[in-house]
C-alpha positions as protocol buffer text, in pm:
chain_id: "A"
residue {
  index: 1
  type: MET
  ca { x: -139 y: 363 z: 531 }
}
residue {
  index: 2
  type: ARG
  ca { x: -385 y: 83 z: 607 }
}
residue {
  index: 3
  type: ARG
  ca { x: -443 y: -115 z: 301 }
}
residue {
  index: 4
  type: ALA
  ca { x: -656 y: -426 z: 245 }
}
residue {
  index: 5
  type: ILE
  ca { x: -737 y: -662 z: -50 }
}
residue {
  index: 6
  type: TYR
  ca { x: -1073 y: -806 z: -118 }
}
residue {
  index: 7
  type: PRO
  ca { x: -1022 y: -1083 z: -369 }
}
residue {
  index: 8
  type: GLY
  ca { x: -1282 y: -1278 z: -565 }
}
residue {
  index: 9
  type: SER
  ca { x: -1395 y: -1389 z: -910 }
}
residue {
  index: 10
  type: PHE
  ca { x: -1686 y: -1140 z: -905 }
}
residue {
  index: 11
  type: ASP
  ca { x: -1857 y: -1296 z: -1205 }
}
residue {
  index: 12
  type: PRO
  ca { x: -2063 y: -1083 z: -1175 }
}
residue {
  index: 13
  type: VAL
  ca { x: -2023 y: -858 z: -875 }
}
residue {
  index: 14
  type: THR
  ca { x: -2349 y: -874 z: -667 }
}
residue {
  index: 15
  type: ASN
  ca { x: -2513 y: -661 z: -403 }
}
residue {
  index: 16
  type: GLY
  ca { x: -2362 y: -889 z: -149 }
}
residue {
  index: 17
  type: HIS
  ca { x: -2011 y: -813 z: -284 }
}
residue {
  index: 18
  type: LEU
  ca { x: -2073 y: -444 z: -287 }
}
residue {
  index: 19
  type: ASN
  ca { x: -2203 y: -452 z: 71 }
}
residue {
  index: 20
  type: ILE
  ca { x: -1871 y: -606 z: 178 }
}
residue {
  index: 21
  type: ILE
  ca { x: -1668 y: -357 z: -38 }
}
residue {
  index: 22
  type: GLU
  ca { x: -1849 y: -50 z: 115 }
}
residue {
  index: 23
  type: ARG
  ca { x: -1809 y: -185 z: 475 }
}
residue {
  index: 24
  type: ALA
  ca { x: -1442 y: -277 z: 427 }
}
residue {
  index: 25
  type: ALA
  ca { x: -1365 y: 60 z: 261 }
}
residue {
  index: 26
  type: LYS
  ca { x: -1480 y: 230 z: 585 }
}
residue {
  index: 27
  type: ASN
  ca { x: -1210 y: 59 z: 780 }
}
residue {
  index: 28
  type: PHE
  ca { x: -912 y: 102 z: 560 }
}
residue {
  index: 29
  type: ASP
  ca { x: -729 y: 390 z: 383 }
}
residue {
  index: 30
  type: GLU
  ca { x: -726 y: 193 z: 69 }
}
residue {
  index: 31
  type: LEU
  ca { x: -928 y: -124 z: -35 }
}
residue {
  index: 32
  type: ILE
  ca { x: -808 y: -307 z: -344 }
}
residue {
  index: 33
  type: VAL
  ca { x: -1081 y: -514 z: -493 }
}
residue {
  index: 34
  type: CYS
  ca { x: -890 y: -772 z: -695 }
}
residue {
  index: 35
  type: VAL
  ca { x: -1046 y: -991 z: -965 }
}
residue {
  index: 36
  type: MET
  ca { x: -866 y: -1323 z: -929 }
}
residue {
  index: 37
  type: ILE
  ca { x: -855 y: -1627 z: -1154 }
}
residue {
  index: 38
  type: ASN
  ca { x: -1025 y: -1937 z: -1008 }
}
residue {
  index: 39
  type: ALA
  ca { x: -929 y: -2240 z: -1196 }
}
residue {
  index: 40
  type: GLU
  ca { x: -1246 y: -2419 z: -1082 }
}
residue {
  index: 41
  type: LYS
  ca { x: -1483 y: -2158 z: -1238 }
}
residue {
  index: 42
  type: HIS
  ca { x: -1572 y: -2079 z: -1595 }
}
residue {
  index: 43
  type: PRO
  ca { x: -1650 y: -1712 z: -1600 }
}
residue {
  index: 44
  type: VAL
  ca { x: -1916 y: -1553 z: -1812 }
}
residue {
  index: 45
  type: PHE
  ca { x: -1734 y: -1208 z: -1819 }
}
residue {
  index: 46
  type: THR
  ca { x: -1366 y: -1172 z: -1892 }
}
residue {
  index: 47
  type: SER
  ca { x: -1141 y: -1044 z: -1606 }
}
residue {
  index: 48
  type: THR
  ca { x: -1123 y: -703 z: -1784 }
}
residue {
  index: 49
  type: GLU
  ca { x: -1499 y: -682 z: -1806 }
}
residue {
  index: 50
  type: ARG
  ca { x: -1533 y: -784 z: -1446 }
}
residue {
  index: 51
  type: VAL
  ca { x: -1283 y: -505 z: -1342 }
}
residue {
  index: 52
  type: GLU
  ca { x: -1490 y: -250 z: -1554 }
}
residue {
  index: 53
  type: LEU
  ca { x: -1819 y: -364 z: -1381 }
}
residue {
  index: 54
  type: ILE
  ca { x: -1671 y: -330 z: -1039 }
}
residue {
  index: 55
  type: ARG
  ca { x: -1518 y: 2 z: -1116 }
}
residue {
  index: 56
  type: ARG
  ca { x: -1859 y: 128 z: -1239 }
}
residue {
  index: 57
  type: VAL
  ca { x: -2034 y: 25 z: -909 }
}
residue {
  index: 58
  type: THR
  ca { x: -1757 y: 150 z: -670 }
}
residue {
  index: 59
  type: LYS
  ca { x: -1703 y: 490 z: -827 }
}
residue {
  index: 60
  type: HIS
  ca { x: -1859 y: 646 z: -519 }
}
residue {
  index: 61
  type: LEU
  ca { x: -1589 y: 504 z: -314 }
}
residue {
  index: 62
  type: PRO
  ca { x: -1278 y: 721 z: -357 }
}
residue {
  index: 63
  type: ASN
  ca { x: -1056 y: 481 z: -150 }
}
residue {
  index: 64
  type: VAL
  ca { x: -1137 y: 166 z: -362 }
}
residue {
  index: 65
  type: THR
  ca { x: -910 y: 51 z: -635 }
}
residue {
  index: 66
  type: VAL
  ca { x: -995 y: -231 z: -869 }
}
residue {
  index: 67
  type: MET
  ca { x: -729 y: -452 z: -1014 }
}
residue {
  index: 68
  type: GLN
  ca { x: -686 y: -797 z: -1166 }
}
residue {
  index: 69
  type: SER
  ca { x: -432 y: -1065 z: -1096 }
}
residue {
  index: 70
  type: ASN
  ca { x: -349 y: -1414 z: -1229 }
}
residue {
  index: 71
  type: GLN
  ca { x: -111 y: -1477 z: -934 }
}
residue {
  index: 72
  type: LEU
  ca { x: -161 y: -1650 z: -603 }
}
residue {
  index: 73
  type: LEU
  ca { x: -318 y: -1406 z: -361 }
}
residue {
  index: 74
  type: ALA
  ca { x: -31 y: -1433 z: -118 }
}
residue {
  index: 75
  type: GLU
  ca { x: 214 y: -1309 z: -393 }
}
residue {
  index: 76
  type: PHE
  ca { x: -16 y: -1044 z: -515 }
}
residue {
  index: 77
  type: ALA
  ca { x: -54 y: -913 z: -157 }
}
residue {
  index: 78
  type: ARG
  ca { x: 321 y: -910 z: -117 }
}
residue {
  index: 79
  type: GLU
  ca { x: 375 y: -712 z: -438 }
}
residue {
  index: 80
  type: GLN
  ca { x: 110 y: -467 z: -328 }
}
residue {
  index: 81
  type: ASN
  ca { x: 270 y: -427 z: 11 }
}
residue {
  index: 82
  type: CYS
  ca { x: -59 y: -526 z: 177 }
}
residue {
  index: 83
  type: GLY
  ca { x: -94 y: -722 z: 494 }
}
residue {
  index: 84
  type: VAL
  ca { x: -479 y: -773 z: 521 }
}
residue {
  index: 85
  type: VAL
  ca { x: -719 y: -977 z: 315 }
}
residue {
  index: 86
  type: ILE
  ca { x: -1092 y: -932 z: 352 }
}
residue {
  index: 87
  type: LYS
  ca { x: -1325 y: -1227 z: 304 }
}
residue {
  index: 88
  type: GLY
  ca { x: -1699 y: -1217 z: 322 }
}
residue {
  index: 89
  type: LEU
  ca { x: -1877 y: -1513 z: 485 }
}
residue {
  index: 90
  type: ARG
  ca { x: -2239 y: -1600 z: 401 }
}
residue {
  index: 91
  type: ALA
  ca { x: -2276 y: -1916 z: 610 }
}
residue {
  index: 92
  type: LEU
  ca { x: -2087 y: -2165 z: 813 }
}
residue {
  index: 93
  type: SER
  ca { x: -2015 y: -2372 z: 498 }
}
residue {
  index: 94
  type: ASP
  ca { x: -1811 y: -2075 z: 358 }
}
residue {
  index: 95
  type: PHE
  ca { x: -1597 y: -2058 z: 671 }
}
residue {
  index: 96
  type: GLU
  ca { x: -1427 y: -2395 z: 636 }
}
residue {
  index: 97
  type: HIS
  ca { x: -1297 y: -2327 z: 290 }
}
residue {
  index: 98
  type: GLU
  ca { x: -1204 y: -1964 z: 366 }
}
residue {
  index: 99
  type: PHE
  ca { x: -1029 y: -2064 z: 694 }
}
residue {
  index: 100
  type: GLN
  ca { x: -823 y: -2316 z: 501 }
}
residue {
  index: 101
  type: MET
  ca { x: -733 y: -2049 z: 242 }
}
residue {
  index: 102
  type: ALA
  ca { x: -646 y: -1805 z: 516 }
}
residue {
  index: 103
  type: LEU
  ca { x: -395 y: -2056 z: 673 }
}
residue {
  index: 104
  type: ILE
  ca { x: -238 y: -2133 z: 323 }
}
residue {
  index: 105
  type: ASN
  ca { x: -203 y: -1764 z: 243 }
}
residue {
  index: 106
  type: HIS
  ca { x: -53 y: -1702 z: 580 }
}
residue {
  index: 107
  type: LYS
  ca { x: 192 y: -1990 z: 531 }
}
residue {
  index: 108
  type: LEU
  ca { x: 291 y: -1857 z: 183 }
}
residue {
  index: 109
  type: ASN
  ca { x: 310 y: -1498 z: 315 }
}
residue {
  index: 110
  type: PRO
  ca { x: 359 y: -1478 z: 682 }
}
residue {
  index: 111
  type: GLY
  ca { x: 290 y: -1106 z: 681 }
}
residue {
  index: 112
  type: LEU
  ca { x: -66 y: -1165 z: 549 }
}
residue {
  index: 113
  type: ASP
  ca { x: -373 y: -1191 z: 778 }
}
residue {
  index: 114
  type: THR
  ca { x: -720 y: -1255 z: 681 }
}
residue {
  index: 115
  type: MET
  ca { x: -1024 y: -1067 z: 824 }
}
residue {
  index: 116
  type: PHE
  ca { x: -1378 y: -1216 z: 794 }
}
residue {
  index: 117
  type: LEU
  ca { x: -1685 y: -993 z: 745 }
}
residue {
  index: 118
  type: THR
  ca { x: -2006 y: -1162 z: 783 }
}
residue {
  index: 119
  type: THR
  ca { x: -2267 y: -1083 z: 515 }
}
residue {
  index: 120
  type: GLU
  ca { x: -2558 y: -885 z: 619 }
}
residue {
  index: 121
  type: HIS
  ca { x: -2872 y: -1108 z: 657 }
}
residue {
  index: 122
  type: GLN
  ca { x: -3040 y: -979 z: 335 }
}
residue {
  index: 123
  type: PHE
  ca { x: -2744 y: -1113 z: 129 }
}
residue {
  index: 124
  type: MET
  ca { x: -2676 y: -1452 z: 288 }
}
residue {
  index: 125
  type: TYR
  ca { x: -2834 y: -1643 z: 8 }
}
residue {
  index: 126
  type: LEU
  ca { x: -2682 y: -1437 z: -278 }
}
residue {
  index: 127
  type: SER
  ca { x: -2411 y: -1568 z: -499 }
}
residue {
  index: 128
  type: SER
  ca { x: -2288 y: -1491 z: -848 }
}
residue {
  index: 129
  type: SER
  ca { x: -2394 y: -1838 z: -956 }
}
residue {
  index: 130
  type: ILE
  ca { x: -2755 y: -1777 z: -842 }
}
residue {
  index: 131
  type: VAL
  ca { x: -2761 y: -1437 z: -1022 }
}
residue {
  index: 132
  type: LYS
  ca { x: -2640 y: -1594 z: -1346 }
}
residue {
  index: 133
  type: GLU
  ca { x: -2908 y: -1864 z: -1321 }
}
residue {
  index: 134
  type: MET
  ca { x: -3173 y: -1603 z: -1259 }
}
residue {
  index: 135
  type: ALA
  ca { x: -3051 y: -1392 z: -1550 }
}
residue {
  index: 136
  type: TYR
  ca { x: -3042 y: -1698 z: -1777 }
}
residue {
  index: 137
  type: TYR
  ca { x: -3413 y: -1750 z: -1723 }
}
residue {
  index: 138
  type: GLY
  ca { x: -3487 y: -1377 z: -1759 }
}
residue {
  index: 139
  type: ALA
  ca { x: -3561 y: -1304 z: -1393 }
}
residue {
  index: 140
  type: ASP
  ca { x: -3566 y: -946 z: -1265 }
}
residue {
  index: 141
  type: LEU
  ca { x: -3220 y: -875 z: -1116 }
}
residue {
  index: 142
  type: HIS
  ca { x: -3318 y: -565 z: -922 }
}
residue {
  index: 143
  type: GLY
  ca { x: -3205 y: -612 z: -559 }
}
residue {
  index: 144
  type: PHE
  ca { x: -2948 y: -874 z: -660 }
}
residue {
  index: 145
  type: VAL
  ca { x: -2694 y: -685 z: -849 }
}
residue {
  index: 146
  type: PRO
  ca { x: -2619 y: -307 z: -862 }
}
residue {
  index: 147
  type: ASP
  ca { x: -2860 y: -127 z: -1083 }
}
residue {
  index: 148
  type: ALA
  ca { x: -2574 y: 6 z: -1290 }
}
residue {
  index: 149
  type: ILE
  ca { x: -2489 y: -344 z: -1423 }
}
residue {
  index: 150
  type: ILE
  ca { x: -2821 y: -515 z: -1453 }
}
residue {
  index: 151
  type: ASP
  ca { x: -2830 y: -450 z: -1830 }
}
residue {
  index: 152
  type: ASP
  ca { x: -2488 y: -597 z: -1870 }
}
residue {
  index: 153
  type: VAL
  ca { x: -2570 y: -918 z: -1680 }
}
residue {
  index: 154
  type: THR
  ca { x: -2907 y: -958 z: -1852 }
}
residue {
  index: 155
  type: SER
  ca { x: -2782 y: -912 z: -2194 }
}
residue {
  index: 156
  type: ARG
  ca { x: -2487 y: -1145 z: -2140 }
}
residue {
  index: 157
  type: MET
  ca { x: -2688 y: -1426 z: -2000 }
}
residue {
  index: 158
  type: ALA
  ca { x: -2978 y: -1376 z: -2263 }
}
residue {
  index: 159
  type: GLY
  ca { x: -2718 y: -1467 z: -2519 }
}
residue {
  index: 160
  type: LYS
  ca { x: -2658 y: -1793 z: -2337 }
}
residue {
  index: 161
  type: ASN
  ca { x: -3022 y: -1888 z: -2335 }
}
residue {
  index: 162
  type: LYS
  ca { x: -3085 y: -1870 z: -2717 }
}
residue {
  index: 163
  type: GLY
  ca { x: -3368 y: -2106 z: -2796 }
}
residue {
  index: 164
  type: GLY
  ca { x: -3510 y: -2139 z: -2438 }
}
residue {
  index: 165
  type: GLN
  ca { x: -3563 y: -2490 z: -2312 }
}
């Protein structure tokens, strides 16, 4: 069985993430989308909430499993008996960091390889940070996040913008 892991913080999952998930799912028997902890980020949604949001927007993909982990990716992959990590790249600036992480993960788990999928052009500018900023100011999120979670993102960020300016 060919299995891959698509890790990320997914705070929140965007249409760019969903595009990578759908494309990767076509190439593997099972794709594990794993909500990871990033010590450098301060998430708006809990990891449990992020798992639920991703499950909601991937329910049409029977070979996608959504999990969460607070381990290093290399160890999580070993426990899941998975030898491939999928990473989406938006721009050259993403590559340097992701390449370094791929080398570290392979050093920690020699059976783990990383495959890079380039983002489709309409999602190159899209990030969770941009989505949160847009939602904070009440912008329309259609086309940026899956329709099924727009209300979740909008209401969460509206609560952070009490009082406006």
